[in-house]
mmCIF file of C-alpha atoms in Angstrom:
data_model
loop_
_atom_site.group_PDB
_atom_site.id
_atom_site.type_symbol
_atom_site.label_atom_id
_atom_site.label_comp_id
_atom_site.label_asym_id
_atom_site.label_seq_id
_atom_site.Cartn_x
_atom_site.Cartn_y
_atom_site.Cartn_z
ATOM 1 C CA UNK O 139 2.685 26.768 -81.051
ATOM 2 C CA UNK O 140 1.833 29.415 -78.436
ATOM 3 C CA UNK O 141 3.749 29.617 -75.158
ATOM 4 C CA UNK O 142 0.587 28.648 -73.232
ATOM 5 C CA UNK O 143 -0.014 25.572 -75.401
ATOM 6 C CA UNK O 144 3.595 24.516 -75.000
ATOM 7 C CA UNK O 145 3.361 24.833 -71.218
ATOM 8 C CA UNK O 146 0.219 22.677 -71.213
ATOM 9 C CA UNK O 147 1.957 19.961 -73.241
ATOM 10 C CA UNK O 148 4.934 20.042 -70.869
ATOM 11 C CA UNK O 149 2.650 19.735 -67.837
ATOM 12 C CA UNK O 150 0.815 16.765 -69.350
ATOM 13 C CA UNK O 151 4.077 15.046 -70.297
ATOM 14 C CA UNK O 152 5.452 15.385 -66.771
ATOM 15 C CA UNK O 153 2.349 13.676 -65.392
ATOM 16 C CA UNK O 154 3.484 10.577 -67.304
ATOM 17 C CA UNK O 155 6.848 10.429 -65.536
ATOM 18 C CA UNK O 156 6.671 7.778 -62.799
ATOM 19 C CA UNK O 157 8.786 7.468 -59.687
ATOM 20 C CA UNK O 158 10.784 4.215 -60.159
ATOM 21 C CA UNK O 159 9.975 2.969 -56.646
ATOM 22 C CA UNK O 160 6.410 4.137 -55.997
ATOM 23 C CA UNK O 161 5.154 3.795 -59.590
ATOM 24 C CA UNK O 162 3.208 7.048 -59.262
ATOM 25 C CA UNK O 163 3.714 10.205 -61.283
ATOM 26 C CA UNK O 164 6.046 12.913 -60.008
ATOM 27 C CA UNK O 165 3.301 15.547 -60.073
ATOM 28 C CA UNK O 166 0.945 13.591 -57.793
ATOM 29 C CA UNK O 167 3.822 12.820 -55.441
ATOM 30 C CA UNK O 168 4.652 16.512 -55.105
ATOM 31 C CA UNK O 169 8.192 15.980 -56.419
ATOM 32 C CA UNK O 170 7.808 18.515 -59.245
ATOM 33 C CA UNK O 171 8.492 21.961 -57.827
ATOM 34 C CA UNK O 172 8.916 24.009 -60.982
ATOM 35 C CA UNK O 173 8.951 23.770 -64.750
ATOM 36 C CA UNK O 174 9.630 26.574 -67.210
ATOM 37 C CA UNK O 175 10.441 26.909 -70.898
ATOM 38 C CA UNK O 176 12.655 29.543 -72.514
ATOM 39 C CA UNK O 177 14.018 29.663 -76.056
ATOM 40 C CA UNK O 178 13.291 25.974 -76.653
ATOM 41 C CA UNK O 179 14.871 24.820 -73.374
ATOM 42 C CA UNK O 180 12.755 23.296 -70.591
ATOM 43 C CA UNK O 181 13.990 23.742 -67.024
ATOM 44 C CA UNK O 182 12.622 21.216 -64.504
ATOM 45 C CA UNK O 183 13.207 21.279 -60.738
ATOM 46 C CA UNK O 184 12.488 18.144 -58.685
ATOM 47 C CA UNK O 185 12.672 17.585 -54.948
ATOM 48 C CA UNK O 186 13.851 14.038 -54.253
ATOM 49 C CA UNK O 187 14.809 12.416 -50.961
ATOM 50 C CA UNK O 188 16.604 9.418 -52.460
ATOM 51 C CA UNK O 189 20.412 9.421 -52.741
ATOM 52 C CA UNK O 190 20.344 6.658 -55.349
ATOM 53 C CA UNK O 191 22.118 7.661 -58.561
ATOM 54 C CA UNK O 192 20.155 4.963 -60.385
ATOM 55 C CA UNK O 193 16.817 6.526 -59.410
ATOM 56 C CA UNK O 194 18.040 10.035 -60.258
ATOM 57 C CA UNK O 195 19.340 8.939 -63.660
ATOM 58 C CA UNK O 196 16.119 7.064 -64.415
ATOM 59 C CA UNK O 197 14.026 10.116 -63.593
ATOM 60 C CA UNK O 198 16.294 12.453 -65.561
ATOM 61 C CA UNK O 199 16.224 10.157 -68.581
ATOM 62 C CA UNK O 200 12.453 9.670 -68.486
ATOM 63 C CA UNK O 201 11.805 13.401 -68.160
ATOM 64 C CA UNK O 202 14.183 14.210 -71.001
ATOM 65 C CA UNK O 203 12.683 11.559 -73.286
ATOM 66 C CA UNK O 204 9.089 12.685 -72.767
ATOM 67 C CA UNK O 205 9.804 16.400 -73.086
ATOM 68 C CA UNK O 206 12.061 16.092 -76.150
ATOM 69 C CA UNK O 207 9.155 14.393 -77.923
ATOM 70 C CA UNK O 208 7.235 17.688 -77.810
ATOM 71 C CA UNK O 209 7.489 19.840 -80.920
ATOM 72 C CA UNK O 210 9.544 22.966 -80.294
ATOM 73 C CA UNK O 211 11.619 21.550 -77.425
ATOM 74 C CA UNK O 212 15.332 21.526 -78.194
ATOM 75 C CA UNK O 213 16.907 20.915 -74.795
ATOM 76 C CA UNK O 214 15.934 19.702 -71.301
ATOM 77 C CA UNK O 215 17.710 20.605 -68.068
ATOM 78 C CA UNK O 216 16.722 18.761 -64.879
ATOM 79 C CA UNK O 217 17.742 20.020 -61.444
ATOM 80 C CA UNK O 218 17.280 17.829 -58.353
ATOM 81 C CA UNK O 219 17.479 18.872 -54.716
ATOM 82 C CA UNK O 220 16.450 17.548 -51.320
ATOM 83 C CA UNK O 221 13.371 18.996 -49.597
ATOM 84 C CA UNK O 222 14.028 21.688 -47.051
ATOM 85 C CA UNK O 223 13.122 20.676 -43.506
ATOM 86 C CA UNK O 224 12.683 23.107 -40.663
ATOM 87 C CA UNK O 225 12.317 20.423 -37.951
ATOM 88 C CA UNK O 226 12.885 16.675 -37.429
ATOM 89 C CA UNK O 227 9.191 16.000 -37.983
ATOM 90 C CA UNK O 228 8.684 16.945 -41.617
ATOM 91 C CA UNK O 229 8.428 19.682 -44.279
ATOM 92 C CA UNK O 230 8.455 23.323 -43.295
ATOM 93 C CA UNK O 231 5.064 23.784 -44.976
ATOM 94 C CA UNK O 232 3.333 21.312 -42.692
ATOM 95 C CA UNK O 233 1.276 22.493 -39.758
ATOM 96 C CA UNK O 234 1.235 20.999 -36.292
ATOM 97 C CA UNK O 235 -1.590 21.479 -33.811
ATOM 98 C CA UNK O 236 0.101 23.006 -30.742
ATOM 99 C CA UNK O 237 -1.594 20.709 -28.197
ATOM 100 C CA UNK O 238 -0.464 17.478 -29.903
ATOM 101 C CA UNK O 239 3.095 16.418 -29.156
ATOM 102 C CA UNK O 240 3.457 13.580 -31.676
ATOM 103 C CA UNK O 241 1.437 12.620 -34.747
ATOM 104 C CA UNK O 242 2.317 9.114 -35.931
ATOM 105 C CA UNK O 243 1.101 7.410 -39.099
ATOM 106 C CA UNK O 244 0.488 3.657 -38.967
ATOM 107 C CA UNK O 245 0.714 2.280 -42.485
ATOM 108 C CA UNK O 246 1.276 -0.838 -44.574
ATOM 109 C CA UNK O 247 2.357 -1.593 -48.112
ATOM 110 C CA UNK O 248 -0.717 -3.770 -48.683
ATOM 111 C CA UNK O 249 -3.949 -4.831 -47.015
ATOM 112 C CA UNK O 250 -4.610 -7.858 -44.847
ATOM 113 C CA UNK O 251 -1.718 -7.417 -42.434
ATOM 114 C CA UNK O 252 -3.806 -6.388 -39.407
ATOM 115 C CA UNK O 253 -2.805 -2.740 -39.514
ATOM 116 C CA UNK O 254 -5.981 -1.432 -37.853
ATOM 117 C CA UNK O 255 -5.746 -4.085 -35.132
ATOM 118 C CA UNK O 256 -2.176 -2.985 -34.450
ATOM 119 C CA UNK O 257 -3.178 0.701 -34.472
ATOM 120 C CA UNK O 258 -5.974 0.172 -31.952
ATOM 121 C CA UNK O 259 -3.969 -2.004 -29.571
ATOM 122 C CA UNK O 260 -0.908 0.229 -29.828
ATOM 123 C CA UNK O 261 -3.090 3.234 -28.942
ATOM 124 C CA UNK O 262 -4.613 1.438 -25.964
ATOM 125 C CA UNK O 263 -1.158 0.258 -24.823
ATOM 126 C CA UNK O 264 0.120 3.844 -24.876
ATOM 127 C CA UNK O 265 -2.947 5.004 -22.931
ATOM 128 C CA UNK O 266 -2.381 2.317 -20.299
ATOM 129 C CA UNK O 267 1.162 3.677 -19.954
ATOM 130 C CA UNK O 268 -0.386 6.935 -18.777
ATOM 131 C CA UNK O 269 -0.206 8.777 -22.106
ATOM 132 C CA UNK O 270 -2.947 10.956 -23.543
ATOM 133 C CA UNK O 271 -3.772 9.310 -26.850
ATOM 134 C CA UNK O 272 -5.967 10.010 -29.859
ATOM 135 C CA UNK O 273 -6.706 7.679 -32.768
ATOM 136 C CA UNK O 274 -7.754 8.997 -36.160
ATOM 137 C CA UNK O 275 -9.264 6.433 -38.512
ATOM 138 C CA UNK O 276 -7.822 7.538 -41.837
ATOM 139 C CA UNK O 277 -9.237 4.539 -43.713
ATOM 140 C CA UNK O 278 -12.121 6.414 -45.315
ATOM 141 C CA UNK O 279 -13.308 3.431 -47.383
ATOM 142 C CA UNK O 280 -13.105 0.801 -44.631
ATOM 143 C CA UNK O 281 -13.402 2.491 -41.226
ATOM 144 C CA UNK O 282 -13.176 -0.382 -38.717
ATOM 145 C CA UNK O 283 -11.793 1.435 -35.678
ATOM 146 C CA UNK O 284 -15.242 2.064 -34.085
ATOM 147 C CA UNK O 285 -16.044 -1.651 -34.171
ATOM 148 C CA UNK O 286 -12.764 -2.599 -32.508
ATOM 149 C CA UNK O 287 -13.283 -0.015 -29.768
ATOM 150 C CA UNK O 288 -16.888 -1.058 -29.093
ATOM 151 C CA UNK O 289 -18.381 2.197 -30.398
ATOM 152 C CA UNK O 290 -21.869 1.621 -31.827
ATOM 153 C CA UNK O 291 -22.276 2.685 -35.466
ATOM 154 C CA UNK O 292 -25.212 4.945 -34.576
ATOM 155 C CA UNK O 293 -22.979 6.979 -32.246
ATOM 156 C CA UNK O 294 -22.451 10.519 -33.522
ATOM 157 C CA UNK O 295 -19.860 13.009 -32.265
ATOM 158 C CA UNK O 296 -21.035 16.301 -30.775
ATOM 159 C CA UNK O 297 -19.966 19.709 -32.083
ATOM 160 C CA UNK O 298 -18.679 22.428 -29.743
ATOM 161 C CA UNK O 299 -19.331 26.173 -29.945
ATOM 162 C CA UNK O 300 -16.334 26.563 -32.254
ATOM 163 C CA UNK O 301 -17.850 24.118 -34.769
ATOM 164 C CA UNK O 302 -15.232 21.502 -33.922
ATOM 165 C CA UNK O 303 -16.114 17.819 -33.688
ATOM 166 C CA UNK O 304 -15.654 16.340 -30.224
ATOM 167 C CA UNK O 305 -14.007 12.908 -30.601
ATOM 168 C CA UNK O 306 -15.602 9.833 -29.047
ATOM 169 C CA UNK O 307 -13.784 8.462 -26.006
ATOM 170 C CA UNK O 308 -13.425 4.682 -25.666
ATOM 171 C CA UNK O 309 -10.907 2.410 -23.916
ATOM 172 C CA UNK O 310 -9.045 5.436 -22.607
ATOM 173 C CA UNK O 311 -8.419 7.054 -26.000
ATOM 174 C CA UNK O 312 -10.087 9.704 -28.148
ATOM 175 C CA UNK O 313 -11.253 8.545 -31.565
ATOM 176 C CA UNK O 314 -12.705 9.977 -34.761
ATOM 177 C CA UNK O 315 -13.746 7.906 -37.772
ATOM 178 C CA UNK O 316 -15.884 8.089 -40.873
ATOM 179 C CA UNK O 317 -17.575 5.022 -39.386
ATOM 180 C CA UNK O 318 -19.398 7.258 -36.876
ATOM 181 C CA UNK O 319 -20.223 9.973 -39.398
ATOM 182 C CA UNK O 320 -22.029 8.010 -42.105
ATOM 183 C CA UNK O 321 -24.403 5.002 -42.035
ATOM 184 C CA UNK O 322 -22.530 1.656 -42.118
ATOM 185 C CA UNK O 323 -24.220 0.533 -45.350
ATOM 186 C CA UNK O 324 -23.431 3.735 -47.258
ATOM 187 C CA UNK O 325 -20.621 3.232 -49.807
ATOM 188 C CA UNK O 326 -17.826 5.812 -49.872
ATOM 189 C CA UNK O 327 -17.323 6.607 -53.553
ATOM 190 C CA UNK O 328 -14.857 9.460 -53.180
ATOM 191 C CA UNK O 329 -12.050 10.774 -55.341
ATOM 192 C CA UNK O 330 -8.756 12.407 -54.398
ATOM 193 C CA UNK O 331 -9.931 15.956 -53.523
ATOM 194 C CA UNK O 332 -12.709 14.629 -51.259
ATOM 195 C CA UNK O 333 -10.277 12.288 -49.512
ATOM 196 C CA UNK O 334 -7.889 15.178 -48.932
ATOM 197 C CA UNK O 335 -10.721 17.241 -47.476
ATOM 198 C CA UNK O 336 -11.770 14.436 -45.108
ATOM 199 C CA UNK O 337 -8.227 13.902 -43.825
ATOM 200 C CA UNK O 338 -7.741 17.641 -43.312
ATOM 201 C CA UNK O 339 -11.062 17.941 -41.468
ATOM 202 C CA UNK O 340 -10.176 15.050 -39.145
ATOM 203 C CA UNK O 341 -6.976 16.791 -38.140
ATOM 204 C CA UNK O 342 -7.842 20.468 -38.121
ATOM 205 C CA UNK O 343 -11.580 20.423 -37.347
ATOM 206 C CA UNK O 344 -11.586 18.016 -34.387
ATOM 207 C CA UNK O 345 -11.198 19.163 -30.782
ATOM 208 C CA UNK O 346 -8.459 16.729 -29.886
ATOM 209 C CA UNK O 347 -7.370 18.668 -26.814
ATOM 210 C CA UNK O 348 -3.984 17.965 -25.254
ATOM 211 C CA UNK O 349 -2.457 14.732 -26.575
ATOM 212 C CA UNK O 350 0.888 13.036 -26.180
ATOM 213 C CA UNK O 351 0.170 10.923 -29.244
ATOM 214 C CA UNK O 352 -2.228 11.067 -32.174
ATOM 215 C CA UNK O 353 -2.044 7.789 -34.100
ATOM 216 C CA UNK O 354 -3.408 7.837 -37.634
ATOM 217 C CA UNK O 355 -4.570 4.481 -38.992
ATOM 218 C CA UNK O 356 -4.011 4.803 -42.739
ATOM 219 C CA UNK O 357 -5.538 2.704 -45.500
ATOM 220 C CA UNK O 358 -3.175 0.191 -47.115
ATOM 221 C CA UNK O 359 -0.959 1.190 -49.996
ATOM 222 C CA UNK O 360 0.607 4.483 -51.052
ATOM 223 C CA UNK O 361 -2.334 6.547 -52.280
ATOM 224 C CA UNK O 362 -4.076 9.885 -51.924
ATOM 225 C CA UNK O 363 -4.858 9.657 -48.204
ATOM 226 C CA UNK O 364 -1.218 9.091 -47.280
ATOM 227 C CA UNK O 365 -0.069 12.015 -49.410
ATOM 228 C CA UNK O 366 -2.849 14.253 -48.069
ATOM 229 C CA UNK O 367 -1.800 13.456 -44.513
ATOM 230 C CA UNK O 368 1.823 14.312 -45.275
ATOM 231 C CA UNK O 369 0.715 17.666 -46.680
ATOM 232 C CA UNK O 370 -1.746 18.472 -43.897
ATOM 233 C CA UNK O 371 0.237 18.109 -40.690
ATOM 234 C CA UNK O 372 3.761 17.670 -39.423
ATOM 235 C CA UNK O 373 4.319 14.010 -38.652
ATOM 236 C CA UNK O 374 6.773 12.831 -36.023
ATOM 237 C CA UNK O 375 7.172 9.664 -38.058
ATOM 238 C CA UNK O 376 5.573 6.527 -39.444
ATOM 239 C CA UNK O 377 5.223 2.915 -38.306
ATOM 240 C CA UNK O 378 5.008 0.193 -40.966
ATOM 241 C CA UNK O 379 2.985 -2.956 -40.196
ATOM 242 C CA UNK O 380 3.808 -6.165 -42.054
ATOM 243 C CA UNK O 381 3.400 -9.923 -41.844
ATOM 244 C CA UNK O 382 6.421 -12.233 -41.357
ATOM 245 C CA UNK O 383 6.734 -13.825 -44.821
ATOM 246 C CA UNK O 384 9.847 -13.215 -46.896
ATOM 247 C CA UNK O 385 7.690 -11.464 -49.499
ATOM 248 C CA UNK O 386 6.970 -8.845 -46.835
ATOM 249 C CA UNK O 387 10.242 -7.144 -47.782
ATOM 250 C CA UNK O 388 8.661 -5.802 -50.982
ATOM 251 C CA UNK O 389 5.673 -4.354 -49.141
ATOM 252 C CA UNK O 390 7.808 -2.819 -46.401
ATOM 253 C CA UNK O 391 10.084 -1.282 -49.020
ATOM 254 C CA UNK O 392 7.118 0.353 -50.793
ATOM 255 C CA UNK O 393 5.733 1.734 -47.567
ATOM 256 C CA UNK O 394 9.078 3.131 -46.471
ATOM 257 C CA UNK O 395 9.792 4.630 -49.890
ATOM 258 C CA UNK O 396 6.473 6.489 -49.883
ATOM 259 C CA UNK O 397 7.226 8.201 -46.575
ATOM 260 C CA UNK O 398 10.800 8.924 -47.609
ATOM 261 C CA UNK O 399 9.440 10.790 -50.634
ATOM 262 C CA UNK O 400 7.602 13.108 -48.264
ATOM 263 C CA UNK O 401 10.583 13.377 -45.905
ATOM 264 C CA UNK O 402 8.850 11.635 -42.992
ATOM 265 C CA UNK O 403 11.039 9.576 -40.606
ATOM 266 C CA UNK O 404 10.406 5.839 -40.303
ATOM 267 C CA UNK O 405 10.135 5.007 -36.614
ATOM 268 C CA UNK O 406 10.108 1.270 -37.187
ATOM 269 C CA UNK O 407 8.413 -1.898 -38.385
ATOM 270 C CA UNK O 408 5.962 -4.053 -36.435
ATOM 271 C CA UNK O 409 5.795 -7.707 -37.469
ATOM 272 C CA UNK O 410 2.221 -8.925 -37.027
ATOM 273 C CA UNK O 411 0.735 -12.451 -37.162
ATOM 274 C CA UNK O 412 3.984 -14.187 -36.258
ATOM 275 C CA UNK O 413 3.518 -17.963 -35.922
ATOM 276 C CA UNK O 414 3.329 -21.309 -37.667
ATOM 277 C CA UNK O 415 0.941 -20.222 -40.445
ATOM 278 C CA UNK O 416 2.814 -17.170 -41.697
ATOM 279 C CA UNK O 417 6.230 -18.035 -40.291
ATOM 280 C CA UNK O 418 8.393 -15.551 -38.445
ATOM 281 C CA UNK O 419 11.273 -13.189 -38.983
ATOM 282 C CA UNK O 420 10.337 -11.668 -42.345
ATOM 283 C CA UNK O 421 9.474 -8.311 -40.813
ATOM 284 C CA UNK O 422 12.613 -8.271 -38.697
ATOM 285 C CA UNK O 423 14.742 -9.184 -41.702
ATOM 286 C CA UNK O 424 13.114 -6.479 -43.812
ATOM 287 C CA UNK O 425 13.744 -3.903 -41.090
ATOM 288 C CA UNK O 426 17.415 -4.913 -40.851
ATOM 289 C CA UNK O 427 17.931 -4.804 -44.609
ATOM 290 C CA UNK O 428 16.302 -1.389 -44.891
ATOM 291 C CA UNK O 429 18.110 0.025 -41.886
ATOM 292 C CA UNK O 430 15.061 0.791 -39.733
ATOM 293 C CA UNK O 431 14.191 -0.486 -36.233
ATOM 294 C CA UNK O 432 11.913 -3.454 -35.568
ATOM 295 C CA UNK O 433 9.540 -2.261 -32.852
ATOM 296 C CA UNK O 434 8.294 -5.736 -32.014
ATOM 297 C CA UNK O 435 6.544 -8.928 -33.094
ATOM 298 C CA UNK O 436 2.910 -9.770 -32.409
ATOM 299 C CA UNK O 437 2.000 -13.465 -32.406
ATOM 300 C CA UNK O 438 -0.890 -14.841 -34.453
ATOM 301 C CA UNK O 439 -3.421 -15.258 -31.634
ATOM 302 C CA UNK O 440 -7.130 -15.938 -32.086
ATOM 303 C CA UNK O 441 -7.900 -13.871 -28.995
ATOM 304 C CA UNK O 442 -6.826 -10.723 -30.829
ATOM 305 C CA UNK O 443 -9.561 -11.240 -33.400
ATOM 306 C CA UNK O 444 -12.182 -12.240 -30.822
ATOM 307 C CA UNK O 445 -11.460 -9.243 -28.622
ATOM 308 C CA UNK O 446 -11.509 -6.886 -31.590
ATOM 309 C CA UNK O 447 -14.864 -8.213 -32.785
ATOM 310 C CA UNK O 448 -16.210 -7.828 -29.244
ATOM 311 C CA UNK O 449 -15.142 -4.183 -29.131
ATOM 312 C CA UNK O 450 -12.564 -4.593 -26.367
ATOM 313 C CA UNK O 451 -8.974 -4.692 -27.710
ATOM 314 C CA UNK O 452 -6.879 -7.544 -26.332
ATOM 315 C CA UNK O 453 -4.584 -5.100 -24.510
ATOM 316 C CA UNK O 454 -7.598 -3.984 -22.446
ATOM 317 C CA UNK O 455 -9.460 -7.314 -22.328
ATOM 318 C CA UNK O 456 -6.496 -9.463 -21.314
ATOM 319 C CA UNK O 457 -3.835 -7.083 -19.986
ATOM 320 C CA UNK O 458 -1.828 -9.905 -18.363
ATOM 321 C CA UNK O 459 -1.537 -11.940 -21.574
ATOM 322 C CA UNK O 460 1.678 -12.326 -23.557
ATOM 323 C CA UNK O 461 0.018 -10.616 -26.522
ATOM 324 C CA UNK O 462 -0.783 -7.553 -24.416
ATOM 325 C CA UNK O 463 2.814 -7.560 -23.200
ATOM 326 C CA UNK O 464 4.058 -7.654 -26.810
ATOM 327 C CA UNK O 465 1.950 -4.614 -27.702
ATOM 328 C CA UNK O 466 3.253 -2.827 -24.610
ATOM 329 C CA UNK O 467 6.818 -3.617 -25.671
ATOM 330 C CA UNK O 468 6.126 -2.193 -29.123
ATOM 331 C CA UNK O 469 4.656 0.956 -27.543
ATOM 332 C CA UNK O 470 7.665 1.380 -25.244
ATOM 333 C CA UNK O 471 10.114 0.863 -28.117
ATOM 334 C CA UNK O 472 8.192 3.383 -30.206
ATOM 335 C CA UNK O 473 8.533 5.933 -27.421
ATOM 336 C CA UNK O 474 12.267 5.254 -27.213
ATOM 337 C CA UNK O 475 12.613 5.846 -30.973
ATOM 338 C CA UNK O 476 10.853 9.189 -30.651
ATOM 339 C CA UNK O 477 13.162 10.225 -27.821
ATOM 340 C CA UNK O 478 16.220 9.234 -29.860
ATOM 341 C CA UNK O 479 14.896 11.111 -32.911
ATOM 342 C CA UNK O 480 14.501 14.224 -30.772
ATOM 343 C CA UNK O 481 18.088 13.842 -29.567
ATOM 344 C CA UNK O 482 17.119 13.364 -25.928
#
C-alpha cells in the first residue's frame, strides 16, 4: 500500500472516532491537530479540554482500535494536550472585531426551551441598562428574531460603501437575521460549508459599529453553526438556556461540553419557563452540579409569548412587570460574571 493510500485510510478511520460526550467525530470537532505515519507507527495529536481520565482513555482506546485494523499499521501513539489560549475569551486563532467588547453565544442543548425569547429579552434588558447591544440571529433554519422585534419580513438591510450590511435597529438594539435576507416561505436547505459562510458573513461583513455586547442566538443542539461561530470570532463566553425539569441536566451537560471542547467559558445557565407546568429548580440544580452560575429564572408567563408575537418583547412592553425584572436581573448577573472573568 502506498504512503498516500495509507494516509487516506488513517484519515477516514479517525472520522469514525466519536467524542464520548458530544457523540460527534473528533475531526469535525477540531480536536484532531495532527496525524502522521512512519515505519508502521501512527502518531496522533489531539487537543482536548476535558481533564477526565475516563474520556481520555476512551478516546485513546477507540483511536488505537480503529487504526490497528488498517493493514500495515503496527503501533499507535496518541498524544493529548490542552488548547493554547492567548486570552480569557477563546483560542488564539479566533478574531475579534475591535469595536465589539463582548460576543456572547446564547445556546441550548435542545429545542423548545425558549432560547430565542430569552436572547431577545436579554438583549433588550441590556439595552435598557444603557448598553450598546447587537443581536445576531444565528438560527439559519428558523430565524425568528425579526418577528419578536417587530421587524417586517419584507424589510431588507442597506449596504454601505464598504459593502457591509447595515443591521436593522429595533427596540434599542441592532439586529441581523436570515429572516430579513430571504423570503419567509423559502426553505433553507444548506449544508455545513454554507452554514459556516453565513455565520462568518454575519460577524465579519456587518457594520455593527461600537457595541458593548453582541449576543448570538444559536440554533439548538451542538452542530455546525456552533462550531463555525467558535472558529470565526473570539467569544467572551456562552449562556445556556434550559427548562426546569430534572431531565434538563442532560441537555445542559451537552451544551456545556460542546463549548468546553472549543475552550469557551460558560457564563451561566438561565432557567426558563419556571412554574407549575414544568416545575422549578432543574436548571439551578444542573448549574450547581456542573459548577457554573445560574444567571436567573424566568417564570412561565403567557405575556412573554403574546408580547413576542406582537413584536414588542415583554421587557419593553411591560417594563414594570416581574418578568421584565427577572430578565433585568439575569442581564445584571451576566455582566457581573463577565467582570469576574476579566478579573476586575
